[in-house]
């Protein structure tokens, strides 16, 4: 398993260069990250959006667009998303990336029954966090796509994160299904789901990982806290993946780690025909670059 997100860049550089279709590409942070990724020979972009705006931004950041295709259009961002998705569908791009448009606008184009790039799988977001207070990378899922997943969807979200971890070198990752407490309380759905997911793992319907839950976050990541509470299992204090109860809890945890916890992150959406780079405005240029590298490695 890689232990630092910067290793993603080295691994991606040793893989064939990936073609990345960027929807609504007229975004300075996105173009800055792409400029670096192109310089490192990780990706070859196809930029979709208003060509004049893209060129103006590129000029202002000294990003030489020579040899880079721009698909010019003047319509809305959702049209940009449709064009970028169609490039993937036609086999002309290996990765999809979000530019200056909302997450849901891009995902709607991805999920479109006729023109989208869904597979039979559930799509879900997984972020890998590098925190100065944790001894290894920590996968967080799903903090950006599935709003209030039911039990079955949570099982799929775990499978996607397990697959992402496997591709980064961790077989049989330890999955903590987090909640507010360690005991099942029928009034707290997260605890009920956690116990069922743990049972599914024990029964062999959720495989290639070790699932424990419900666990409070401190128990999931801190061995001393776990032992203090008398909890001693393989996952407690050593989680590889945290499954959050819903998008609200997840998004707040993700942003708290980034903005208050000094963490770095790389994130993608799994489960479509190609990885999707779905960074948000809150993510800095480095995190966007790391996410591009993650997508290139996972692809
Ligand atoms: N995986 C596979 N298929 C899906 C998924 C999924 N995760 N979600 C929906 N579908 C399918 C449904 O089965 C259905 O066939 C079709 O897509 C439409 O489903 P709806 O009507 O439930 O979905 P939408 O289009 O209203 O919304 C899907 C979004 C992904 C846009 C929605 O869940 C969403 O807005 N998520 C939050 C995105 C966001 O704002 N993130 C912010 C964090 S930065």
mmCIF file of C-alpha atoms and ligand atoms in Angstrom:
data_model
loop_
_atom_site.group_PDB
_atom_site.id
_atom_site.type_symbol
_atom_site.label_atom_id
_atom_site.label_comp_id
_atom_site.label_asym_id
_atom_site.label_seq_id
_atom_site.Cartn_x
_atom_site.Cartn_y
_atom_site.Cartn_z
ATOM 1 C CA UNK A 1 0.000 0.000 0.000
ATOM 2 C CA UNK A 2 1.226 3.442 -0.725
ATOM 3 C CA UNK A 3 1.691 5.441 2.456
ATOM 4 C CA UNK A 4 1.906 8.964 1.024
ATOM 5 C CA UNK A 5 -0.336 10.576 -1.557
ATOM 6 C CA UNK A 6 2.706 11.952 -3.391
ATOM 7 C CA UNK A 7 3.513 8.339 -4.356
ATOM 8 C CA UNK A 8 0.436 8.466 -6.602
ATOM 9 C CA UNK A 9 2.264 10.906 -8.840
ATOM 10 C CA UNK A 10 5.267 8.624 -9.250
ATOM 11 C CA UNK A 11 3.070 5.585 -9.967
ATOM 12 C CA UNK A 12 0.936 7.540 -12.448
ATOM 13 C CA UNK A 13 4.055 8.772 -14.248
ATOM 14 C CA UNK A 14 5.095 5.171 -14.854
ATOM 15 C CA UNK A 15 1.777 4.285 -16.458
ATOM 16 C CA UNK A 16 0.670 5.071 -20.011
ATOM 17 C CA UNK A 17 -0.547 8.651 -20.313
ATOM 18 C CA UNK A 18 -4.336 8.858 -19.789
ATOM 19 C CA UNK A 19 -6.718 11.051 -21.795
ATOM 20 C CA UNK A 20 -8.830 13.204 -19.484
ATOM 21 C CA UNK A 21 -12.043 14.934 -20.635
ATOM 22 C CA UNK A 22 -12.687 18.070 -18.597
ATOM 23 C CA UNK A 23 -16.252 19.421 -18.434
ATOM 24 C CA UNK A 24 -16.590 23.224 -18.150
ATOM 25 C CA UNK A 25 -12.826 23.578 -18.170
ATOM 26 C CA UNK A 26 -12.717 27.383 -17.787
ATOM 27 C CA UNK A 27 -11.641 27.225 -14.147
ATOM 28 C CA UNK A 28 -8.309 28.541 -12.930
ATOM 29 C CA UNK A 29 -7.707 25.944 -10.184
ATOM 30 C CA UNK A 30 -8.606 23.100 -12.518
ATOM 31 C CA UNK A 31 -6.357 24.411 -15.296
ATOM 32 C CA UNK A 32 -3.489 24.931 -12.843
ATOM 33 C CA UNK A 33 -3.766 21.295 -11.704
ATOM 34 C CA UNK A 34 -3.966 20.123 -15.320
ATOM 35 C CA UNK A 35 -0.940 22.207 -16.245
ATOM 36 C CA UNK A 36 1.071 20.365 -13.590
ATOM 37 C CA UNK A 37 -0.354 16.973 -14.537
ATOM 38 C CA UNK A 38 0.513 17.605 -18.197
ATOM 39 C CA UNK A 39 4.026 18.740 -17.212
ATOM 40 C CA UNK A 40 4.438 15.485 -15.290
ATOM 41 C CA UNK A 41 3.151 13.565 -18.330
ATOM 42 C CA UNK A 42 0.343 11.960 -16.343
ATOM 43 C CA UNK A 43 -2.565 13.014 -18.559
ATOM 44 C CA UNK A 44 -3.431 14.460 -21.914
ATOM 45 C CA UNK A 45 -6.480 16.749 -21.524
ATOM 46 C CA UNK A 46 -9.407 17.378 -23.831
ATOM 47 C CA UNK A 47 -10.918 20.643 -22.620
ATOM 48 C CA UNK A 48 -14.642 21.243 -23.063
ATOM 49 C CA UNK A 49 -16.114 24.712 -22.645
ATOM 50 C CA UNK A 50 -15.858 28.286 -23.828
ATOM 51 C CA UNK A 51 -12.589 28.336 -25.766
ATOM 52 C CA UNK A 52 -11.934 32.050 -25.326
ATOM 53 C CA UNK A 53 -12.382 31.840 -21.540
ATOM 54 C CA UNK A 54 -10.212 28.723 -21.344
ATOM 55 C CA UNK A 55 -7.474 30.376 -23.397
ATOM 56 C CA UNK A 56 -7.606 33.593 -21.328
ATOM 57 C CA UNK A 57 -7.133 31.659 -18.086
ATOM 58 C CA UNK A 58 -4.452 29.432 -19.622
ATOM 59 C CA UNK A 59 -2.515 32.498 -20.773
ATOM 60 C CA UNK A 60 -2.730 34.088 -17.318
ATOM 61 C CA UNK A 61 -1.155 30.994 -15.694
ATOM 62 C CA UNK A 62 1.360 30.298 -18.498
ATOM 63 C CA UNK A 63 -0.283 27.040 -19.480
ATOM 64 C CA UNK A 64 0.722 26.349 -23.062
ATOM 65 C CA UNK A 65 -2.297 24.763 -24.773
ATOM 66 C CA UNK A 66 -0.349 23.776 -27.901
ATOM 67 C CA UNK A 67 -1.336 20.211 -28.851
ATOM 68 C CA UNK A 68 -4.292 20.229 -26.449
ATOM 69 C CA UNK A 69 -7.725 19.912 -28.015
ATOM 70 C CA UNK A 70 -10.476 22.284 -26.895
ATOM 71 C CA UNK A 71 -14.077 21.516 -27.770
ATOM 72 C CA UNK A 72 -15.610 24.959 -27.961
ATOM 73 C CA UNK A 73 -19.220 25.637 -27.055
ATOM 74 C CA UNK A 74 -21.191 28.520 -25.677
ATOM 75 C CA UNK A 75 -24.032 26.700 -24.009
ATOM 76 C CA UNK A 76 -24.634 25.865 -20.362
ATOM 77 C CA UNK A 77 -22.352 23.873 -18.084
ATOM 78 C CA UNK A 78 -24.662 20.878 -18.299
ATOM 79 C CA UNK A 79 -24.084 20.775 -22.091
ATOM 80 C CA UNK A 80 -20.383 20.808 -21.332
ATOM 81 C CA UNK A 81 -20.906 17.823 -19.023
ATOM 82 C CA UNK A 82 -22.825 15.969 -21.736
ATOM 83 C CA UNK A 83 -20.039 16.570 -24.283
ATOM 84 C CA UNK A 84 -17.313 15.457 -21.870
ATOM 85 C CA UNK A 85 -19.286 12.327 -20.949
ATOM 86 C CA UNK A 86 -19.822 11.575 -24.656
ATOM 87 C CA UNK A 87 -16.051 11.630 -25.193
ATOM 88 C CA UNK A 88 -15.701 8.903 -22.576
ATOM 89 C CA UNK A 89 -18.559 6.948 -24.098
ATOM 90 C CA UNK A 90 -16.940 7.088 -27.546
ATOM 91 C CA UNK A 91 -13.695 5.762 -26.055
ATOM 92 C CA UNK A 92 -11.876 9.043 -26.654
ATOM 93 C CA UNK A 93 -11.146 9.705 -22.958
ATOM 94 C CA UNK A 94 -9.998 7.463 -20.082
ATOM 95 C CA UNK A 95 -10.907 9.795 -17.197
ATOM 96 C CA UNK A 96 -13.658 12.380 -16.673
ATOM 97 C CA UNK A 97 -13.038 15.553 -14.678
ATOM 98 C CA UNK A 98 -15.310 18.196 -13.246
ATOM 99 C CA UNK A 99 -14.495 21.821 -13.997
ATOM 100 C CA UNK A 100 -16.557 24.919 -13.226
ATOM 101 C CA UNK A 101 -19.964 23.299 -12.763
ATOM 102 C CA UNK A 102 -21.898 21.763 -9.924
ATOM 103 C CA UNK A 103 -21.284 18.189 -8.846
ATOM 104 C CA UNK A 104 -24.891 17.234 -9.488
ATOM 105 C CA UNK A 105 -24.815 18.719 -13.024
ATOM 106 C CA UNK A 106 -21.864 16.511 -13.902
ATOM 107 C CA UNK A 107 -23.270 13.429 -12.177
ATOM 108 C CA UNK A 108 -26.630 13.772 -13.907
ATOM 109 C CA UNK A 109 -24.848 13.584 -17.281
ATOM 110 C CA UNK A 110 -22.856 10.589 -16.011
ATOM 111 C CA UNK A 111 -26.018 8.796 -14.833
ATOM 112 C CA UNK A 112 -28.132 9.568 -17.909
ATOM 113 C CA UNK A 113 -29.800 6.296 -18.938
ATOM 114 C CA UNK A 114 -29.140 6.687 -22.660
ATOM 115 C CA UNK A 115 -26.070 8.875 -22.972
ATOM 116 C CA UNK A 116 -24.342 8.372 -19.623
ATOM 117 C CA UNK A 117 -21.434 6.174 -18.587
ATOM 118 C CA UNK A 118 -23.042 4.108 -15.823
ATOM 119 C CA UNK A 119 -22.245 0.463 -15.479
ATOM 120 C CA UNK A 120 -24.283 -2.059 -13.539
ATOM 121 C CA UNK A 121 -22.550 -0.888 -10.373
ATOM 122 C CA UNK A 122 -23.457 1.808 -7.887
ATOM 123 C CA UNK A 123 -21.355 4.926 -8.330
ATOM 124 C CA UNK A 124 -19.719 6.263 -5.207
ATOM 125 C CA UNK A 125 -17.065 8.692 -4.088
ATOM 126 C CA UNK A 126 -13.948 7.660 -2.231
ATOM 127 C CA UNK A 127 -11.381 10.060 -0.801
ATOM 128 C CA UNK A 128 -7.958 8.997 0.440
ATOM 129 C CA UNK A 129 -6.740 11.211 3.271
ATOM 130 C CA UNK A 130 -3.157 11.690 4.453
ATOM 131 C CA UNK A 131 -3.347 13.059 7.987
ATOM 132 C CA UNK A 132 -0.398 14.031 10.178
ATOM 133 C CA UNK A 133 -2.266 12.322 13.047
ATOM 134 C CA UNK A 134 -2.825 8.911 11.442
ATOM 135 C CA UNK A 135 -0.285 6.217 10.663
ATOM 136 C CA UNK A 136 -1.457 5.403 7.115
ATOM 137 C CA UNK A 137 -3.727 6.631 4.349
ATOM 138 C CA UNK A 138 -7.375 6.596 5.321
ATOM 139 C CA UNK A 139 -10.157 6.065 2.784
ATOM 140 C CA UNK A 140 -13.364 8.020 3.441
ATOM 141 C CA UNK A 141 -16.555 7.096 1.687
ATOM 142 C CA UNK A 142 -19.032 8.406 0.543
ATOM 143 C CA UNK A 143 -18.630 12.090 1.304
ATOM 144 C CA UNK A 144 -19.829 13.573 -1.998
ATOM 145 C CA UNK A 145 -22.224 11.511 -4.086
ATOM 146 C CA UNK A 146 -24.749 9.239 -2.376
ATOM 147 C CA UNK A 147 -26.894 11.453 -0.188
ATOM 148 C CA UNK A 148 -28.543 9.055 2.269
ATOM 149 C CA UNK A 149 -27.599 5.548 1.157
ATOM 150 C CA UNK A 150 -29.714 2.586 2.222
ATOM 151 C CA UNK A 151 -28.164 -0.646 3.474
ATOM 152 C CA UNK A 152 -27.726 -2.207 0.049
ATOM 153 C CA UNK A 153 -26.160 0.962 -1.372
ATOM 154 C CA UNK A 154 -23.774 1.100 1.595
ATOM 155 C CA UNK A 155 -22.630 -2.440 0.813
ATOM 156 C CA UNK A 156 -21.894 -1.299 -2.763
ATOM 157 C CA UNK A 157 -20.102 1.807 -1.513
ATOM 158 C CA UNK A 158 -17.863 -0.431 0.608
ATOM 159 C CA UNK A 159 -17.165 -2.693 -2.409
ATOM 160 C CA UNK A 160 -16.093 0.315 -4.513
ATOM 161 C CA UNK A 161 -13.779 1.602 -1.782
ATOM 162 C CA UNK A 162 -12.339 -1.893 -1.250
ATOM 163 C CA UNK A 163 -11.616 -2.110 -4.985
ATOM 164 C CA UNK A 164 -9.931 1.324 -4.945
ATOM 165 C CA UNK A 165 -7.805 0.272 -1.939
ATOM 166 C CA UNK A 166 -6.886 -2.983 -3.647
ATOM 167 C CA UNK A 167 -5.643 -1.072 -6.685
ATOM 168 C CA UNK A 168 -3.487 1.041 -4.374
ATOM 169 C CA UNK A 169 -1.970 -2.115 -2.915
ATOM 170 C CA UNK A 170 -4.083 -2.990 0.140
ATOM 171 C CA UNK A 171 -5.736 -6.396 -0.038
ATOM 172 C CA UNK A 172 -8.423 -7.154 2.511
ATOM 173 C CA UNK A 173 -8.699 -3.591 3.883
ATOM 174 C CA UNK A 174 -10.156 -2.940 7.339
ATOM 175 C CA UNK A 175 -13.459 -1.117 7.057
ATOM 176 C CA UNK A 176 -14.939 0.794 9.996
ATOM 177 C CA UNK A 177 -18.617 1.610 9.686
ATOM 178 C CA UNK A 178 -18.789 4.673 11.876
ATOM 179 C CA UNK A 179 -21.659 5.969 13.967
ATOM 180 C CA UNK A 180 -22.044 7.935 17.189
ATOM 181 C CA UNK A 181 -21.782 4.885 19.460
ATOM 182 C CA UNK A 182 -20.590 1.270 19.449
ATOM 183 C CA UNK A 183 -23.868 -0.347 20.345
ATOM 184 C CA UNK A 184 -26.917 -0.821 18.145
ATOM 185 C CA UNK A 185 -29.659 1.682 18.878
ATOM 186 C CA UNK A 186 -32.805 1.249 16.778
ATOM 187 C CA UNK A 187 -33.256 5.038 16.823
ATOM 188 C CA UNK A 188 -29.856 5.526 15.163
ATOM 189 C CA UNK A 189 -30.081 4.045 11.684
ATOM 190 C CA UNK A 190 -26.308 4.259 11.183
ATOM 191 C CA UNK A 191 -25.776 1.776 14.028
ATOM 192 C CA UNK A 192 -28.375 -0.639 12.650
ATOM 193 C CA UNK A 193 -26.796 -0.509 9.180
ATOM 194 C CA UNK A 194 -23.320 -0.931 10.667
ATOM 195 C CA UNK A 195 -24.259 -4.129 12.500
ATOM 196 C CA UNK A 196 -25.922 -5.528 9.363
ATOM 197 C CA UNK A 197 -22.893 -4.716 7.201
ATOM 198 C CA UNK A 198 -20.681 -6.436 9.763
ATOM 199 C CA UNK A 199 -22.970 -9.499 9.601
ATOM 200 C CA UNK A 200 -22.879 -9.475 5.791
ATOM 201 C CA UNK A 201 -19.098 -9.533 6.017
ATOM 202 C CA UNK A 202 -19.133 -12.440 8.467
ATOM 203 C CA UNK A 203 -21.666 -14.338 6.312
ATOM 204 C CA UNK A 204 -19.581 -13.858 3.159
ATOM 205 C CA UNK A 205 -21.838 -11.539 1.150
ATOM 206 C CA UNK A 206 -19.469 -8.609 1.614
ATOM 207 C CA UNK A 207 -16.047 -9.998 0.849
ATOM 208 C CA UNK A 208 -12.373 -9.060 0.436
ATOM 209 C CA UNK A 209 -12.408 -6.839 3.502
ATOM 210 C CA UNK A 210 -12.860 -6.939 7.277
ATOM 211 C CA UNK A 211 -15.885 -4.932 8.397
ATOM 212 C CA UNK A 212 -16.505 -3.770 11.968
ATOM 213 C CA UNK A 213 -19.263 -1.559 13.247
ATOM 214 C CA UNK A 214 -20.842 0.353 14.683
ATOM 215 C CA UNK A 215 -17.709 2.180 15.800
ATOM 216 C CA UNK A 216 -17.345 5.774 16.935
ATOM 217 C CA UNK A 217 -14.665 7.605 14.957
ATOM 218 C CA UNK A 218 -12.152 7.695 17.822
ATOM 219 C CA UNK A 219 -12.408 3.919 18.219
ATOM 220 C CA UNK A 220 -11.972 3.435 14.472
ATOM 221 C CA UNK A 221 -8.691 5.329 14.353
ATOM 222 C CA UNK A 222 -7.162 5.242 17.840
ATOM 223 C CA UNK A 223 -6.095 1.929 19.426
ATOM 224 C CA UNK A 224 -5.767 3.438 22.915
ATOM 225 C CA UNK A 225 -9.284 4.849 22.769
ATOM 226 C CA UNK A 226 -10.530 1.434 21.646
ATOM 227 C CA UNK A 227 -8.733 -0.460 24.412
ATOM 228 C CA UNK A 228 -9.939 2.087 26.967
ATOM 229 C CA UNK A 229 -13.495 1.243 25.921
ATOM 230 C CA UNK A 230 -12.718 -2.478 25.990
ATOM 231 C CA UNK A 231 -12.970 -2.858 22.224
ATOM 232 C CA UNK A 232 -10.295 -5.062 20.724
ATOM 233 C CA UNK A 233 -10.739 -6.126 17.107
ATOM 234 C CA UNK A 234 -8.670 -6.007 13.933
ATOM 235 C CA UNK A 235 -10.258 -2.792 12.668
ATOM 236 C CA UNK A 236 -10.359 -0.654 15.830
ATOM 237 C CA UNK A 237 -7.440 1.780 15.788
ATOM 238 C CA UNK A 238 -6.206 0.545 12.405
ATOM 239 C CA UNK A 239 -8.961 1.295 9.851
ATOM 240 C CA UNK A 240 -8.110 1.565 6.169
ATOM 241 C CA UNK A 241 -11.573 2.747 5.157
ATOM 242 C CA UNK A 242 -14.234 4.705 7.027
ATOM 243 C CA UNK A 243 -17.805 4.316 5.796
ATOM 244 C CA UNK A 244 -19.765 7.375 6.912
ATOM 245 C CA UNK A 245 -23.521 7.286 7.583
ATOM 246 C CA UNK A 246 -24.514 9.896 4.981
ATOM 247 C CA UNK A 247 -23.240 12.752 2.836
ATOM 248 C CA UNK A 248 -23.657 15.367 5.574
ATOM 249 C CA UNK A 249 -21.547 13.559 8.174
ATOM 250 C CA UNK A 250 -19.043 12.574 5.498
ATOM 251 C CA UNK A 251 -18.652 15.960 3.887
ATOM 252 C CA UNK A 252 -18.207 17.658 7.254
ATOM 253 C CA UNK A 253 -15.584 15.076 8.311
ATOM 254 C CA UNK A 254 -13.751 15.451 4.983
ATOM 255 C CA UNK A 255 -13.644 19.238 5.233
ATOM 256 C CA UNK A 256 -12.735 19.176 8.929
ATOM 257 C CA UNK A 257 -9.765 16.934 8.144
ATOM 258 C CA UNK A 258 -8.664 19.195 5.293
ATOM 259 C CA UNK A 259 -9.236 22.600 6.876
ATOM 260 C CA UNK A 260 -8.679 21.933 10.594
ATOM 261 C CA UNK A 261 -6.704 18.698 10.627
ATOM 262 C CA UNK A 262 -3.895 19.528 8.195
ATOM 263 C CA UNK A 263 -4.774 16.562 5.976
ATOM 264 C CA UNK A 264 -4.152 16.204 2.245
ATOM 265 C CA UNK A 265 -6.553 14.338 0.034
ATOM 266 C CA UNK A 266 -7.100 12.687 -3.324
ATOM 267 C CA UNK A 267 -10.554 11.588 -4.399
ATOM 268 C CA UNK A 268 -12.467 9.989 -7.240
ATOM 269 C CA UNK A 269 -15.856 8.527 -8.096
ATOM 270 C CA UNK A 270 -15.752 4.767 -8.672
ATOM 271 C CA UNK A 271 -18.318 2.589 -10.434
ATOM 272 C CA UNK A 272 -18.739 4.418 -13.779
ATOM 273 C CA UNK A 273 -17.012 3.131 -16.908
ATOM 274 C CA UNK A 274 -14.021 5.366 -16.041
ATOM 275 C CA UNK A 275 -12.805 7.098 -12.859
ATOM 276 C CA UNK A 276 -14.254 10.562 -12.318
ATOM 277 C CA UNK A 277 -12.304 13.412 -10.743
ATOM 278 C CA UNK A 278 -14.859 15.303 -8.747
ATOM 279 C CA UNK A 279 -12.935 17.773 -6.667
ATOM 280 C CA UNK A 280 -14.850 20.657 -5.154
ATOM 281 C CA UNK A 281 -14.130 24.367 -4.990
ATOM 282 C CA UNK A 282 -12.840 23.787 -1.465
ATOM 283 C CA UNK A 283 -10.048 21.513 -2.726
ATOM 284 C CA UNK A 284 -6.760 23.217 -3.456
ATOM 285 C CA UNK A 285 -4.666 22.816 -6.586
ATOM 286 C CA UNK A 286 -2.458 20.125 -4.983
ATOM 287 C CA UNK A 287 -5.452 18.028 -4.043
ATOM 288 C CA UNK A 288 -6.815 18.359 -7.582
ATOM 289 C CA UNK A 289 -3.457 17.198 -8.972
ATOM 290 C CA UNK A 290 -3.375 14.254 -6.538
ATOM 291 C CA UNK A 291 -6.915 13.317 -7.558
ATOM 292 C CA UNK A 292 -5.931 13.348 -11.232
ATOM 293 C CA UNK A 293 -2.988 11.088 -10.355
ATOM 294 C CA UNK A 294 -5.280 8.796 -8.332
ATOM 295 C CA UNK A 295 -7.658 8.488 -11.295
ATOM 296 C CA UNK A 296 -4.736 7.700 -13.608
ATOM 297 C CA UNK A 297 -3.485 5.001 -11.214
ATOM 298 C CA UNK A 298 -6.917 3.451 -10.653
ATOM 299 C CA UNK A 299 -7.670 3.435 -14.408
HETATM 300 N N1 LIG B 1 -25.101 4.911 -8.640
HETATM 301 C C1 LIG B 1 -25.742 4.380 -9.706
HETATM 302 N N2 LIG B 1 -26.918 4.868 -10.168
HETATM 303 C C2 LIG B 1 -27.432 5.924 -9.505
HETATM 304 C C3 LIG B 1 -26.810 6.535 -8.387
HETATM 305 C C4 LIG B 1 -25.582 5.956 -7.973
HETATM 306 N N3 LIG B 1 -24.908 6.461 -6.928
HETATM 307 N N4 LIG B 1 -27.580 7.576 -7.977
HETATM 308 C C5 LIG B 1 -28.641 7.599 -8.786
HETATM 309 N N5 LIG B 1 -28.567 6.619 -9.701
HETATM 310 C C6 LIG B 1 -29.493 6.308 -10.779
HETATM 311 C C7 LIG B 1 -30.859 5.956 -10.241
HETATM 312 O O1 LIG B 1 -30.960 4.569 -10.068
HETATM 313 C C8 LIG B 1 -31.774 6.433 -11.353
HETATM 314 O O2 LIG B 1 -31.867 5.484 -12.371
HETATM 315 C C9 LIG B 1 -31.032 7.638 -11.919
HETATM 316 O O3 LIG B 1 -29.678 7.486 -11.550
HETATM 317 C C10 LIG B 1 -31.552 8.944 -11.358
HETATM 318 O O4 LIG B 1 -31.656 8.775 -9.950
HETATM 319 P P1 LIG B 1 -32.092 9.926 -8.954
HETATM 320 O O5 LIG B 1 -33.316 10.591 -9.500
HETATM 321 O O6 LIG B 1 -32.103 9.402 -7.576
HETATM 322 O O7 LIG B 1 -30.844 10.835 -9.051
HETATM 323 P P2 LIG B 1 -30.658 12.342 -9.387
HETATM 324 O O8 LIG B 1 -30.286 12.491 -10.835
HETATM 325 O O9 LIG B 1 -31.767 13.188 -8.861
HETATM 326 O O10 LIG B 1 -29.381 12.626 -8.456
HETATM 327 C C11 LIG B 1 -28.230 11.879 -8.553
HETATM 328 C C12 LIG B 1 -27.142 12.757 -7.935
HETATM 329 C C13 LIG B 1 -25.839 12.015 -7.927
HETATM 330 C C14 LIG B 1 -27.000 14.018 -8.791
HETATM 331 C C15 LIG B 1 -27.585 13.107 -6.476
HETATM 332 O O11 LIG B 1 -27.529 11.952 -5.719
HETATM 333 C C16 LIG B 1 -26.787 14.217 -5.867
HETATM 334 O O12 LIG B 1 -27.074 15.391 -6.099
HETATM 335 N N6 LIG B 1 -25.790 13.878 -5.031
HETATM 336 C C17 LIG B 1 -25.029 14.835 -4.275
HETATM 337 C C18 LIG B 1 -24.044 15.542 -5.142
HETATM 338 C C19 LIG B 1 -23.506 16.760 -4.447
HETATM 339 O O13 LIG B 1 -24.140 17.802 -4.427
HETATM 340 N N7 LIG B 1 -22.333 16.655 -3.851
HETATM 341 C C20 LIG B 1 -21.765 17.748 -3.184
HETATM 342 C C21 LIG B 1 -20.525 17.399 -2.494
HETATM 343 S S1 LIG B 1 -19.132 18.268 -3.130
#
